[in-house]
mmCIF file of C-alpha atoms in Angstrom:
data_model
loop_
_atom_site.group_PDB
_atom_site.id
_atom_site.type_symbol
_atom_site.label_atom_id
_atom_site.label_comp_id
_atom_site.label_asym_id
_atom_site.label_seq_id
_atom_site.Cartn_x
_atom_site.Cartn_y
_atom_site.Cartn_z
ATOM 1 C CA UNK A 1 -3.763 -24.088 -23.803
ATOM 2 C CA UNK A 2 -2.311 -21.070 -25.599
ATOM 3 C CA UNK A 3 0.109 -19.254 -23.236
ATOM 4 C CA UNK A 4 -0.306 -16.069 -25.250
ATOM 5 C CA UNK A 5 -3.978 -15.995 -24.231
ATOM 6 C CA UNK A 6 -3.193 -16.593 -20.532
ATOM 7 C CA UNK A 7 -5.384 -14.000 -18.767
ATOM 8 C CA UNK A 8 -3.837 -14.101 -15.295
ATOM 9 C CA UNK A 9 -1.493 -11.319 -14.167
ATOM 10 C CA UNK A 10 0.808 -12.028 -11.223
ATOM 11 C CA UNK A 11 3.074 -9.073 -10.517
ATOM 12 C CA UNK A 12 3.545 -6.178 -8.138
ATOM 13 C CA UNK A 13 0.564 -3.865 -8.523
ATOM 14 C CA UNK A 14 -0.592 -5.564 -11.734
ATOM 15 C CA UNK A 15 -4.369 -5.213 -12.164
ATOM 16 C CA UNK A 16 -6.021 -8.648 -12.161
ATOM 17 C CA UNK A 17 -8.369 -9.497 -15.014
ATOM 18 C CA UNK A 18 -11.224 -9.737 -12.494
ATOM 19 C CA UNK A 19 -11.154 -7.546 -9.379
ATOM 20 C CA UNK A 20 -13.315 -9.807 -7.257
ATOM 21 C CA UNK A 21 -14.466 -9.217 -3.699
ATOM 22 C CA UNK A 22 -13.522 -5.538 -3.409
ATOM 23 C CA UNK A 23 -16.744 -3.807 -4.464
ATOM 24 C CA UNK A 24 -17.595 -2.550 -0.966
ATOM 25 C CA UNK A 25 -14.124 -1.066 -0.461
ATOM 26 C CA UNK A 26 -14.315 0.690 -3.811
ATOM 27 C CA UNK A 27 -17.746 2.065 -2.952
ATOM 28 C CA UNK A 28 -16.481 3.444 0.391
ATOM 29 C CA UNK A 29 -13.593 5.187 -1.338
ATOM 30 C CA UNK A 30 -15.798 6.629 -4.079
ATOM 31 C CA UNK A 31 -18.251 8.035 -1.544
ATOM 32 C CA UNK A 32 -15.389 9.622 0.392
ATOM 33 C CA UNK A 33 -14.001 11.220 -2.783
ATOM 34 C CA UNK A 34 -17.376 12.591 -3.880
ATOM 35 C CA UNK A 35 -18.091 14.011 -0.436
ATOM 36 C CA UNK A 36 -14.648 15.615 -0.351
ATOM 37 C CA UNK A 37 -15.183 17.242 -3.745
ATOM 38 C CA UNK A 38 -18.609 18.503 -2.604
ATOM 39 C CA UNK A 39 -16.916 19.972 0.501
ATOM 40 C CA UNK A 40 -18.824 17.700 2.857
ATOM 41 C CA UNK A 41 -17.288 15.965 5.857
ATOM 42 C CA UNK A 42 -15.347 12.891 4.751
ATOM 43 C CA UNK A 43 -12.512 10.897 6.280
ATOM 44 C CA UNK A 44 -9.362 10.166 4.339
ATOM 45 C CA UNK A 45 -9.081 6.476 3.422
ATOM 46 C CA UNK A 46 -6.076 4.349 4.409
ATOM 47 C CA UNK A 47 -6.108 0.737 3.201
ATOM 48 C CA UNK A 48 -4.251 -1.641 5.512
ATOM 49 C CA UNK A 49 -3.316 -5.282 5.013
ATOM 50 C CA UNK A 50 -0.564 -7.827 4.519
ATOM 51 C CA UNK A 51 1.522 -8.153 1.369
ATOM 52 C CA UNK A 52 -0.301 -9.718 -1.548
ATOM 53 C CA UNK A 53 -3.854 -8.613 -0.706
ATOM 54 C CA UNK A 54 -4.056 -6.117 -3.585
ATOM 55 C CA UNK A 55 -3.722 -2.749 -1.816
ATOM 56 C CA UNK A 56 -1.735 -1.186 -4.670
ATOM 57 C CA UNK A 57 -4.179 -2.465 -7.272
ATOM 58 C CA UNK A 58 -7.074 -0.936 -5.352
ATOM 59 C CA UNK A 59 -5.239 2.387 -5.025
ATOM 60 C CA UNK A 60 -4.831 2.469 -8.811
ATOM 61 C CA UNK A 61 -8.511 1.652 -9.304
ATOM 62 C CA UNK A 62 -9.558 4.433 -6.928
ATOM 63 C CA UNK A 63 -7.194 6.942 -8.559
ATOM 64 C CA UNK A 64 -8.621 6.065 -11.995
ATOM 65 C CA UNK A 65 -12.085 6.808 -10.631
ATOM 66 C CA UNK A 66 -10.919 10.134 -9.165
ATOM 67 C CA UNK A 67 -9.462 11.205 -12.517
ATOM 68 C CA UNK A 68 -12.645 10.197 -14.330
ATOM 69 C CA UNK A 69 -14.561 12.560 -12.036
ATOM 70 C CA UNK A 70 -12.244 15.495 -12.693
ATOM 71 C CA UNK A 71 -10.498 15.313 -9.322
ATOM 72 C CA UNK A 72 -6.825 16.258 -9.305
ATOM 73 C CA UNK A 73 -4.604 13.314 -8.392
ATOM 74 C CA UNK A 74 -1.048 12.960 -7.112
ATOM 75 C CA UNK A 75 0.501 9.503 -6.785
ATOM 76 C CA UNK A 76 3.639 8.396 -4.976
ATOM 77 C CA UNK A 77 5.101 5.294 -3.370
ATOM 78 C CA UNK A 78 6.861 6.015 -0.097
ATOM 79 C CA UNK A 79 10.387 4.567 -0.062
ATOM 80 C CA UNK A 80 12.162 3.860 3.207
ATOM 81 C CA UNK A 81 14.660 6.704 2.936
ATOM 82 C CA UNK A 82 12.789 9.675 1.442
ATOM 83 C CA UNK A 83 11.191 12.519 3.345
ATOM 84 C CA UNK A 84 7.510 13.395 3.097
ATOM 85 C CA UNK A 85 8.145 16.897 1.674
ATOM 86 C CA UNK A 86 10.290 15.393 -1.094
ATOM 87 C CA UNK A 87 7.511 12.939 -1.955
ATOM 88 C CA UNK A 88 4.620 15.396 -1.951
ATOM 89 C CA UNK A 89 6.144 18.516 -3.535
ATOM 90 C CA UNK A 90 6.495 17.335 -7.187
ATOM 91 C CA UNK A 91 2.927 16.037 -7.355
ATOM 92 C CA UNK A 92 1.479 19.164 -5.759
ATOM 93 C CA UNK A 93 3.389 21.298 -8.235
ATOM 94 C CA UNK A 94 1.997 19.416 -11.255
ATOM 95 C CA UNK A 95 -1.536 19.525 -9.860
ATOM 96 C CA UNK A 96 -1.410 23.285 -9.344
ATOM 97 C CA UNK A 97 0.151 23.862 -12.777
ATOM 98 C CA UNK A 98 -2.806 22.016 -14.328
ATOM 99 C CA UNK A 99 -5.196 24.110 -12.272
ATOM 100 C CA UNK A 100 -3.424 27.349 -13.178
ATOM 101 C CA UNK A 101 -4.146 26.663 -16.856
ATOM 102 C CA UNK A 102 -7.883 26.843 -16.206
ATOM 103 C CA UNK A 103 -9.829 30.073 -15.921
ATOM 104 C CA UNK A 104 -11.524 29.105 -12.646
ATOM 105 C CA UNK A 105 -9.218 29.155 -9.654
ATOM 106 C CA UNK A 106 -6.273 30.359 -11.727
ATOM 107 C CA UNK A 107 -5.124 33.077 -9.346
ATOM 108 C CA UNK A 108 -5.502 30.819 -6.327
ATOM 109 C CA UNK A 109 -3.518 28.055 -8.058
ATOM 110 C CA UNK A 110 -0.699 30.506 -8.737
ATOM 111 C CA UNK A 111 -0.761 31.535 -5.090
ATOM 112 C CA UNK A 112 -0.470 27.867 -4.130
ATOM 113 C CA UNK A 113 2.567 27.601 -6.410
ATOM 114 C CA UNK A 114 4.099 30.606 -4.656
ATOM 115 C CA UNK A 115 3.388 28.829 -1.370
ATOM 116 C CA UNK A 116 5.130 25.730 -2.716
ATOM 117 C CA UNK A 117 8.169 27.838 -3.588
ATOM 118 C CA UNK A 118 8.316 29.147 -0.020
ATOM 119 C CA UNK A 119 7.743 25.649 1.357
ATOM 120 C CA UNK A 120 10.632 24.160 -0.620
ATOM 121 C CA UNK A 121 12.953 27.058 0.052
ATOM 122 C CA UNK A 122 12.356 27.039 3.801
ATOM 123 C CA UNK A 123 12.684 23.255 4.205
ATOM 124 C CA UNK A 124 15.504 22.605 1.722
ATOM 125 C CA UNK A 125 18.173 22.830 4.414
ATOM 126 C CA UNK A 126 16.478 20.251 6.664
ATOM 127 C CA UNK A 127 15.169 17.989 3.884
ATOM 128 C CA UNK A 128 17.941 17.968 1.340
ATOM 129 C CA UNK A 129 16.242 15.370 -0.856
ATOM 130 C CA UNK A 130 13.607 17.858 -2.096
ATOM 131 C CA UNK A 131 14.016 18.176 -5.851
ATOM 132 C CA UNK A 132 11.270 20.128 -7.596
ATOM 133 C CA UNK A 133 11.070 22.857 -10.186
ATOM 134 C CA UNK A 134 9.783 26.218 -8.995
ATOM 135 C CA UNK A 135 7.546 28.313 -11.233
ATOM 136 C CA UNK A 136 6.962 31.440 -9.110
ATOM 137 C CA UNK A 137 8.771 33.483 -6.529
ATOM 138 C CA UNK A 138 7.748 32.719 -2.922
ATOM 139 C CA UNK A 139 5.081 34.803 -1.244
ATOM 140 C CA UNK A 140 6.582 36.074 2.029
ATOM 141 C CA UNK A 141 4.879 34.515 5.028
ATOM 142 C CA UNK A 142 3.186 31.714 3.076
ATOM 143 C CA UNK A 143 4.398 28.216 4.072
ATOM 144 C CA UNK A 144 7.946 29.478 4.609
ATOM 145 C CA UNK A 145 8.529 29.174 8.371
ATOM 146 C CA UNK A 146 10.871 26.220 8.071
ATOM 147 C CA UNK A 147 8.645 24.154 10.386
ATOM 148 C CA UNK A 148 7.126 21.189 8.520
ATOM 149 C CA UNK A 149 3.986 21.020 10.643
ATOM 150 C CA UNK A 150 3.173 24.718 10.156
ATOM 151 C CA UNK A 151 4.286 24.951 6.545
ATOM 152 C CA UNK A 152 2.529 21.820 5.260
ATOM 153 C CA UNK A 153 -0.669 23.031 6.887
ATOM 154 C CA UNK A 154 -0.393 26.408 5.133
ATOM 155 C CA UNK A 155 0.540 24.787 1.833
ATOM 156 C CA UNK A 156 -2.391 22.339 1.792
ATOM 157 C CA UNK A 157 -4.736 25.151 2.801
ATOM 158 C CA UNK A 158 -3.654 27.185 -0.223
ATOM 159 C CA UNK A 159 -3.956 24.114 -2.448
ATOM 160 C CA UNK A 160 -7.431 23.413 -1.055
ATOM 161 C CA UNK A 161 -8.536 26.992 -1.648
ATOM 162 C CA UNK A 162 -7.372 26.760 -5.257
ATOM 163 C CA UNK A 163 -9.260 23.498 -5.777
ATOM 164 C CA UNK A 164 -12.401 24.926 -4.180
ATOM 165 C CA UNK A 165 -12.173 27.960 -6.427
ATOM 166 C CA UNK A 166 -12.024 25.702 -9.474
ATOM 167 C CA UNK A 167 -14.863 23.468 -8.297
ATOM 168 C CA UNK A 168 -12.689 20.392 -7.950
ATOM 169 C CA UNK A 169 -10.639 18.598 -5.301
ATOM 170 C CA UNK A 170 -7.233 17.050 -4.724
ATOM 171 C CA UNK A 171 -6.661 13.399 -3.784
ATOM 172 C CA UNK A 172 -3.126 12.480 -2.714
ATOM 173 C CA UNK A 173 -2.423 8.774 -3.210
ATOM 174 C CA UNK A 174 0.472 7.400 -1.144
ATOM 175 C CA UNK A 175 1.421 3.723 -1.209
ATOM 176 C CA UNK A 176 3.636 2.046 1.439
ATOM 177 C CA UNK A 177 2.683 4.794 3.862
ATOM 178 C CA UNK A 178 4.100 2.863 6.821
ATOM 179 C CA UNK A 179 7.602 3.908 5.733
ATOM 180 C CA UNK A 180 6.950 7.628 6.342
ATOM 181 C CA UNK A 181 8.629 8.779 9.605
ATOM 182 C CA UNK A 182 6.175 9.434 12.432
ATOM 183 C CA UNK A 183 7.219 13.088 12.716
ATOM 184 C CA UNK A 184 6.343 13.560 9.045
ATOM 185 C CA UNK A 185 3.073 11.653 9.527
ATOM 186 C CA UNK A 186 2.213 14.005 12.385
ATOM 187 C CA UNK A 187 2.677 17.014 10.116
ATOM 188 C CA UNK A 188 0.516 15.431 7.425
ATOM 189 C CA UNK A 189 -2.228 14.607 9.931
ATOM 190 C CA UNK A 190 -2.240 18.189 11.258
ATOM 191 C CA UNK A 191 -2.456 19.589 7.723
ATOM 192 C CA UNK A 192 -5.324 17.285 6.742
ATOM 193 C CA UNK A 193 -7.095 18.059 9.998
ATOM 194 C CA UNK A 194 -6.910 21.757 9.183
ATOM 195 C CA UNK A 195 -8.250 21.339 5.629
ATOM 196 C CA UNK A 196 -11.078 19.182 7.013
ATOM 197 C CA UNK A 197 -11.964 21.833 9.581
ATOM 198 C CA UNK A 198 -12.154 24.425 6.816
ATOM 199 C CA UNK A 199 -14.069 22.015 4.548
ATOM 200 C CA UNK A 200 -11.452 22.349 1.843
ATOM 201 C CA UNK A 201 -11.491 19.623 -0.857
ATOM 202 C CA UNK A 202 -8.216 17.848 -0.054
ATOM 203 C CA UNK A 203 -7.918 14.218 0.970
ATOM 204 C CA UNK A 204 -5.423 11.410 1.381
ATOM 205 C CA UNK A 205 -5.919 7.916 -0.008
ATOM 206 C CA UNK A 206 -3.128 5.701 1.263
ATOM 207 C CA UNK A 207 -2.134 2.105 1.731
ATOM 208 C CA UNK A 208 0.214 0.343 4.101
ATOM 209 C CA UNK A 209 0.975 -2.672 6.221
ATOM 210 C CA UNK A 210 -1.086 -3.342 9.381
ATOM 211 C CA UNK A 211 1.342 -1.396 11.579
ATOM 212 C CA UNK A 212 0.207 1.801 9.813
ATOM 213 C CA UNK A 213 -2.762 2.180 12.170
ATOM 214 C CA UNK A 214 -0.500 2.213 15.218
ATOM 215 C CA UNK A 215 1.982 4.588 13.611
ATOM 216 C CA UNK A 216 -0.771 7.064 12.755
ATOM 217 C CA UNK A 217 -2.159 6.856 16.278
ATOM 218 C CA UNK A 218 1.241 7.456 17.835
ATOM 219 C CA UNK A 219 1.870 10.381 15.489
ATOM 220 C CA UNK A 220 -1.378 12.106 16.540
ATOM 221 C CA UNK A 221 -3.889 10.704 19.012
ATOM 222 C CA UNK A 222 -6.886 11.993 17.032
ATOM 223 C CA UNK A 223 -5.840 10.215 13.815
ATOM 224 C CA UNK A 224 -8.492 7.512 14.317
ATOM 225 C CA UNK A 225 -11.191 10.180 14.042
ATOM 226 C CA UNK A 226 -9.695 11.669 10.891
ATOM 227 C CA UNK A 227 -9.057 8.500 8.875
ATOM 228 C CA UNK A 228 -11.017 5.467 7.782
ATOM 229 C CA UNK A 229 -8.873 2.312 8.018
ATOM 230 C CA UNK A 230 -10.567 -0.410 5.919
ATOM 231 C CA UNK A 231 -8.725 -3.694 6.364
ATOM 232 C CA UNK A 232 -7.939 -5.821 3.324
ATOM 233 C CA UNK A 233 -7.481 -9.534 3.846
ATOM 234 C CA UNK A 234 -7.602 -12.670 1.725
ATOM 235 C CA UNK A 235 -10.703 -13.123 -0.409
ATOM 236 C CA UNK A 236 -13.499 -15.375 0.838
ATOM 237 C CA UNK A 237 -13.813 -18.639 -1.144
ATOM 238 C CA UNK A 238 -16.700 -17.346 -3.278
ATOM 239 C CA UNK A 239 -14.801 -14.243 -4.421
ATOM 240 C CA UNK A 240 -11.559 -16.200 -4.882
ATOM 241 C CA UNK A 241 -13.417 -18.631 -7.127
ATOM 242 C CA UNK A 242 -14.802 -15.773 -9.235
ATOM 243 C CA UNK A 243 -11.284 -14.312 -9.604
ATOM 244 C CA UNK A 244 -10.195 -17.597 -11.193
ATOM 245 C CA UNK A 245 -13.179 -18.715 -13.275
ATOM 246 C CA UNK A 246 -14.336 -15.372 -14.755
ATOM 247 C CA UNK A 247 -11.180 -14.559 -16.800
ATOM 248 C CA UNK A 248 -11.004 -18.149 -18.067
ATOM 249 C CA UNK A 249 -14.709 -18.302 -18.902
ATOM 250 C CA UNK A 250 -14.335 -15.194 -21.047
ATOM 251 C CA UNK A 251 -11.914 -17.257 -23.160
ATOM 252 C CA UNK A 252 -14.080 -20.376 -23.208
ATOM 253 C CA UNK A 253 -12.107 -22.306 -20.558
ATOM 254 C CA UNK A 254 -13.743 -24.072 -17.616
ATOM 255 C CA UNK A 255 -12.492 -25.551 -14.335
ATOM 256 C CA UNK A 256 -13.612 -28.698 -12.592
ATOM 257 C CA UNK A 257 -14.827 -28.051 -9.060
ATOM 258 C CA UNK A 258 -11.971 -30.093 -7.607
ATOM 259 C CA UNK A 259 -9.448 -27.908 -9.460
ATOM 260 C CA UNK A 260 -11.067 -24.692 -8.227
ATOM 261 C CA UNK A 261 -11.156 -25.913 -4.639
ATOM 262 C CA UNK A 262 -7.476 -26.837 -4.828
ATOM 263 C CA UNK A 263 -6.461 -23.418 -6.193
ATOM 264 C CA UNK A 264 -8.425 -21.589 -3.507
ATOM 265 C CA UNK A 265 -6.868 -23.769 -0.810
ATOM 266 C CA UNK A 266 -3.303 -23.454 -2.128
ATOM 267 C CA UNK A 267 -3.550 -19.678 -2.565
ATOM 268 C CA UNK A 268 -5.317 -19.208 0.792
ATOM 269 C CA UNK A 269 -7.448 -16.611 -0.988
ATOM 270 C CA UNK A 270 -4.650 -14.048 -1.353
ATOM 271 C CA UNK A 271 -5.170 -12.165 -4.638
ATOM 272 C CA UNK A 272 -1.490 -12.228 -5.625
ATOM 273 C CA UNK A 273 -1.259 -15.976 -5.045
ATOM 274 C CA UNK A 274 -4.504 -16.561 -6.943
ATOM 275 C CA UNK A 275 -2.999 -14.875 -9.989
ATOM 276 C CA UNK A 276 0.209 -16.897 -9.661
ATOM 277 C CA UNK A 277 -1.657 -20.207 -9.437
ATOM 278 C CA UNK A 278 -4.012 -19.199 -12.233
ATOM 279 C CA UNK A 279 -1.121 -18.406 -14.552
ATOM 280 C CA UNK A 280 0.735 -21.645 -13.913
ATOM 281 C CA UNK A 281 -2.374 -23.819 -14.084
ATOM 282 C CA UNK A 282 -3.252 -22.270 -17.445
ATOM 283 C CA UNK A 283 0.237 -22.947 -18.790
ATOM 284 C CA UNK A 284 0.219 -26.552 -17.574
ATOM 285 C CA UNK A 285 -3.305 -27.548 -18.655
ATOM 286 C CA UNK A 286 -3.596 -28.937 -22.178
ATOM 287 C CA UNK A 287 -7.330 -28.456 -22.601
ATOM 288 C CA UNK A 288 -10.584 -27.388 -20.953
ATOM 289 C CA UNK A 289 -11.837 -28.257 -18.394
ATOM 290 C CA UNK A 290 -8.883 -27.763 -16.053
ATOM 291 C CA UNK A 291 -8.521 -30.752 -13.695
ATOM 292 C CA UNK A 292 -7.164 -31.368 -10.216
ATOM 293 C CA UNK A 293 -4.178 -33.131 -11.772
ATOM 294 C CA UNK A 294 -3.411 -29.916 -13.703
ATOM 295 C CA UNK A 295 -3.418 -27.983 -10.423
ATOM 296 C CA UNK A 296 -1.153 -30.533 -8.742
ATOM 297 C CA UNK A 297 1.375 -30.232 -11.551
ATOM 298 C CA UNK A 298 1.143 -26.430 -11.652
ATOM 299 C CA UNK A 299 1.527 -25.998 -7.882
ATOM 300 C CA UNK A 300 5.193 -26.995 -8.091
ATOM 301 C CA UNK A 301 6.039 -24.268 -10.607
ATOM 302 C CA UNK A 302 3.749 -21.707 -8.924
ATOM 303 C CA UNK A 303 5.512 -22.142 -5.587
ATOM 304 C CA UNK A 304 8.921 -22.017 -7.278
ATOM 305 C CA UNK A 305 7.957 -18.750 -8.988
ATOM 306 C CA UNK A 306 6.883 -17.255 -5.666
ATOM 307 C CA UNK A 307 10.153 -18.355 -4.066
ATOM 308 C CA UNK A 308 12.202 -16.760 -6.859
ATOM 309 C CA UNK A 309 10.395 -13.428 -6.893
ATOM 310 C CA UNK A 310 7.744 -12.573 -4.308
ATOM 311 C CA UNK A 311 9.626 -14.122 -1.375
ATOM 312 C CA UNK A 312 13.270 -13.863 -2.470
ATOM 313 C CA UNK A 313 13.175 -10.121 -3.152
ATOM 314 C CA UNK A 314 12.355 -9.633 0.523
ATOM 315 C CA UNK A 315 14.780 -12.262 1.796
ATOM 316 C CA UNK A 316 17.662 -10.594 -0.073
ATOM 317 C CA UNK A 317 17.203 -7.393 1.976
ATOM 318 C CA UNK A 318 17.789 -9.161 5.278
ATOM 319 C CA UNK A 319 20.963 -9.272 7.356
ATOM 320 C CA UNK A 320 22.153 -12.649 8.724
ATOM 321 C CA UNK A 321 20.750 -11.882 12.186
ATOM 322 C CA UNK A 322 17.390 -10.876 10.694
ATOM 323 C CA UNK A 323 17.250 -14.093 8.693
ATOM 324 C CA UNK A 324 17.896 -16.132 11.823
ATOM 325 C CA UNK A 325 15.104 -14.310 13.641
ATOM 326 C CA UNK A 326 12.621 -15.021 10.846
ATOM 327 C CA UNK A 327 13.811 -18.631 10.629
ATOM 328 C CA UNK A 328 13.083 -19.002 14.334
ATOM 329 C CA UNK A 329 9.591 -17.605 13.741
ATOM 330 C CA UNK A 330 9.115 -20.064 10.886
ATOM 331 C CA UNK A 331 10.103 -22.909 13.174
ATOM 332 C CA UNK A 332 7.062 -22.023 15.277
ATOM 333 C CA UNK A 333 4.670 -21.850 12.301
ATOM 334 C CA UNK A 334 2.680 -19.089 10.559
ATOM 335 C CA UNK A 335 2.211 -17.047 13.757
ATOM 336 C CA UNK A 336 1.752 -14.675 15.412
ATOM 337 C CA UNK A 337 4.334 -15.674 18.022
ATOM 338 C CA UNK A 338 5.289 -14.410 21.452
ATOM 339 C CA UNK A 339 8.686 -12.730 21.629
ATOM 340 C CA UNK A 340 9.677 -15.104 24.419
ATOM 341 C CA UNK A 341 8.933 -18.144 22.269
ATOM 342 C CA UNK A 342 11.080 -16.803 19.420
ATOM 343 C CA UNK A 343 13.906 -16.070 21.851
ATOM 344 C CA UNK A 344 13.645 -19.610 23.239
ATOM 345 C CA UNK A 345 14.095 -21.107 19.771
ATOM 346 C CA UNK A 346 17.252 -19.020 19.344
ATOM 347 C CA UNK A 347 18.361 -19.672 22.938
ATOM 348 C CA UNK A 348 18.789 -15.918 23.438
ATOM 349 C CA UNK A 349 17.470 -13.430 26.007
ATOM 350 C CA UNK A 350 14.378 -11.592 24.777
ATOM 351 C CA UNK A 351 15.979 -8.199 25.400
ATOM 352 C CA UNK A 352 18.958 -9.010 23.171
ATOM 353 C CA UNK A 353 16.632 -9.568 20.187
ATOM 354 C CA UNK A 354 14.765 -6.264 20.522
ATOM 355 C CA UNK A 355 16.938 -4.350 18.023
ATOM 356 C CA UNK A 356 16.623 -7.113 15.395
ATOM 357 C CA UNK A 357 12.854 -7.186 15.785
ATOM 358 C CA UNK A 358 12.681 -3.387 15.515
ATOM 359 C CA UNK A 359 14.667 -3.451 12.257
ATOM 360 C CA UNK A 360 12.395 -6.133 10.821
ATOM 361 C CA UNK A 361 9.343 -4.027 11.685
ATOM 362 C CA UNK A 362 10.979 -0.987 10.045
ATOM 363 C CA UNK A 363 11.684 -3.033 6.899
ATOM 364 C CA UNK A 364 8.066 -4.154 6.779
ATOM 365 C CA UNK A 365 8.868 -7.844 7.283
ATOM 366 C CA UNK A 366 6.992 -8.318 10.560
ATOM 367 C CA UNK A 367 4.436 -6.441 12.635
ATOM 368 C CA UNK A 368 3.010 -6.601 16.126
ATOM 369 C CA UNK A 369 -0.706 -7.501 16.245
ATOM 370 C CA UNK A 370 -0.641 -7.013 20.037
ATOM 371 C CA UNK A 371 1.933 -6.250 22.705
ATOM 372 C CA UNK A 372 4.662 -8.896 22.735
ATOM 373 C CA UNK A 373 3.414 -10.654 19.596
ATOM 374 C CA UNK A 374 5.207 -10.781 16.250
ATOM 375 C CA UNK A 375 3.690 -11.849 12.921
ATOM 376 C CA UNK A 376 4.880 -12.040 9.323
ATOM 377 C CA UNK A 377 3.632 -9.323 6.974
ATOM 378 C CA UNK A 378 4.139 -11.682 4.017
ATOM 379 C CA UNK A 379 1.690 -14.611 3.873
ATOM 380 C CA UNK A 380 3.290 -18.089 3.712
ATOM 381 C CA UNK A 381 6.719 -16.641 4.502
ATOM 382 C CA UNK A 382 7.197 -19.229 7.223
ATOM 383 C CA UNK A 383 7.169 -22.004 4.617
ATOM 384 C CA UNK A 384 9.600 -20.091 2.424
ATOM 385 C CA UNK A 385 12.020 -19.610 5.311
ATOM 386 C CA UNK A 386 11.993 -23.354 5.997
ATOM 387 C CA UNK A 387 12.685 -24.049 2.324
ATOM 388 C CA UNK A 388 15.452 -21.460 1.923
ATOM 389 C CA UNK A 389 17.109 -22.329 5.248
ATOM 390 C CA UNK A 390 16.312 -26.039 5.630
ATOM 391 C CA UNK A 391 19.104 -26.649 8.140
ATOM 392 C CA UNK A 392 17.576 -24.194 10.588
ATOM 393 C CA UNK A 393 20.228 -22.822 12.889
#
């Protein structure tokens, strides 16, 4: 079949041709955004799930909806080494500049920009990575205490007042939110709590690995009452099947049932893996309908592509001791695994492996579903570790 017409789109954050199985999540987010804009009580939405479930794609879909409804949007991906003020400030500045160009809320938007100037100036010494242009002189006493928790609260209040004055709202989209330090998360939670109490139209739509729920709870105990944490997992077989057959059917290509069942089984329903298998099956198949033999042949190249990109990019970030830890986990299977069992494979005391485990959690490679348990954040990573380190230890 023509590779130029291949409809499947494996890639980080690449929108799939058919966003199957996520209609309810999209509806929840849309309701939350509309209630926020109408200044009605609404929780911020934080999508949680393993790698490859499509969190970034859904964030983009939700942000597109927000823009279509006239809601101001800021978007950022949280890296491991950047502070929250440095991430938020540029987007808030652009949002308020857009608002200041409109007749409604113009004065309040300019006041928010003066608050941003005070915010940046007061926190620049502590957070030296803040780089943002300033358009107005600071307003004395507005978000300029030098305390992130107090200043972010004052800043988002002024932003919310400007949005309310213009009859709109602000949605801050933050991907990889689990990388934000807990002290910064605490400040963000306090600020959002304050805007919610005042019914100001400001909300957060974020995404992160499963450990995000625990980090938010540790940052502020009332976080669970302020945020909605919809969990994203692999697609059920029916939705996974739709994700494969719909894009092909639009191009006149069909799949035999055996082929579809094999793709769903090999991908385990993970949206990223479905796109990878779909792409390689399309390239291998000579004609419609796609057969089980086509899937068998394509599975070799699909798995090799995952090894070279999706898995290897994460493996390359690991130290030798971290690789050994993950290889020991892989020896035990997909997981989750007890810390004592991992230590036994390595023939090491559990306490000696605590720092390695903590670093792997920080890097987003593993998480703890319950006390003493450790699980991979990347589906099928156990198989990859056995392939990349076949000799074990």
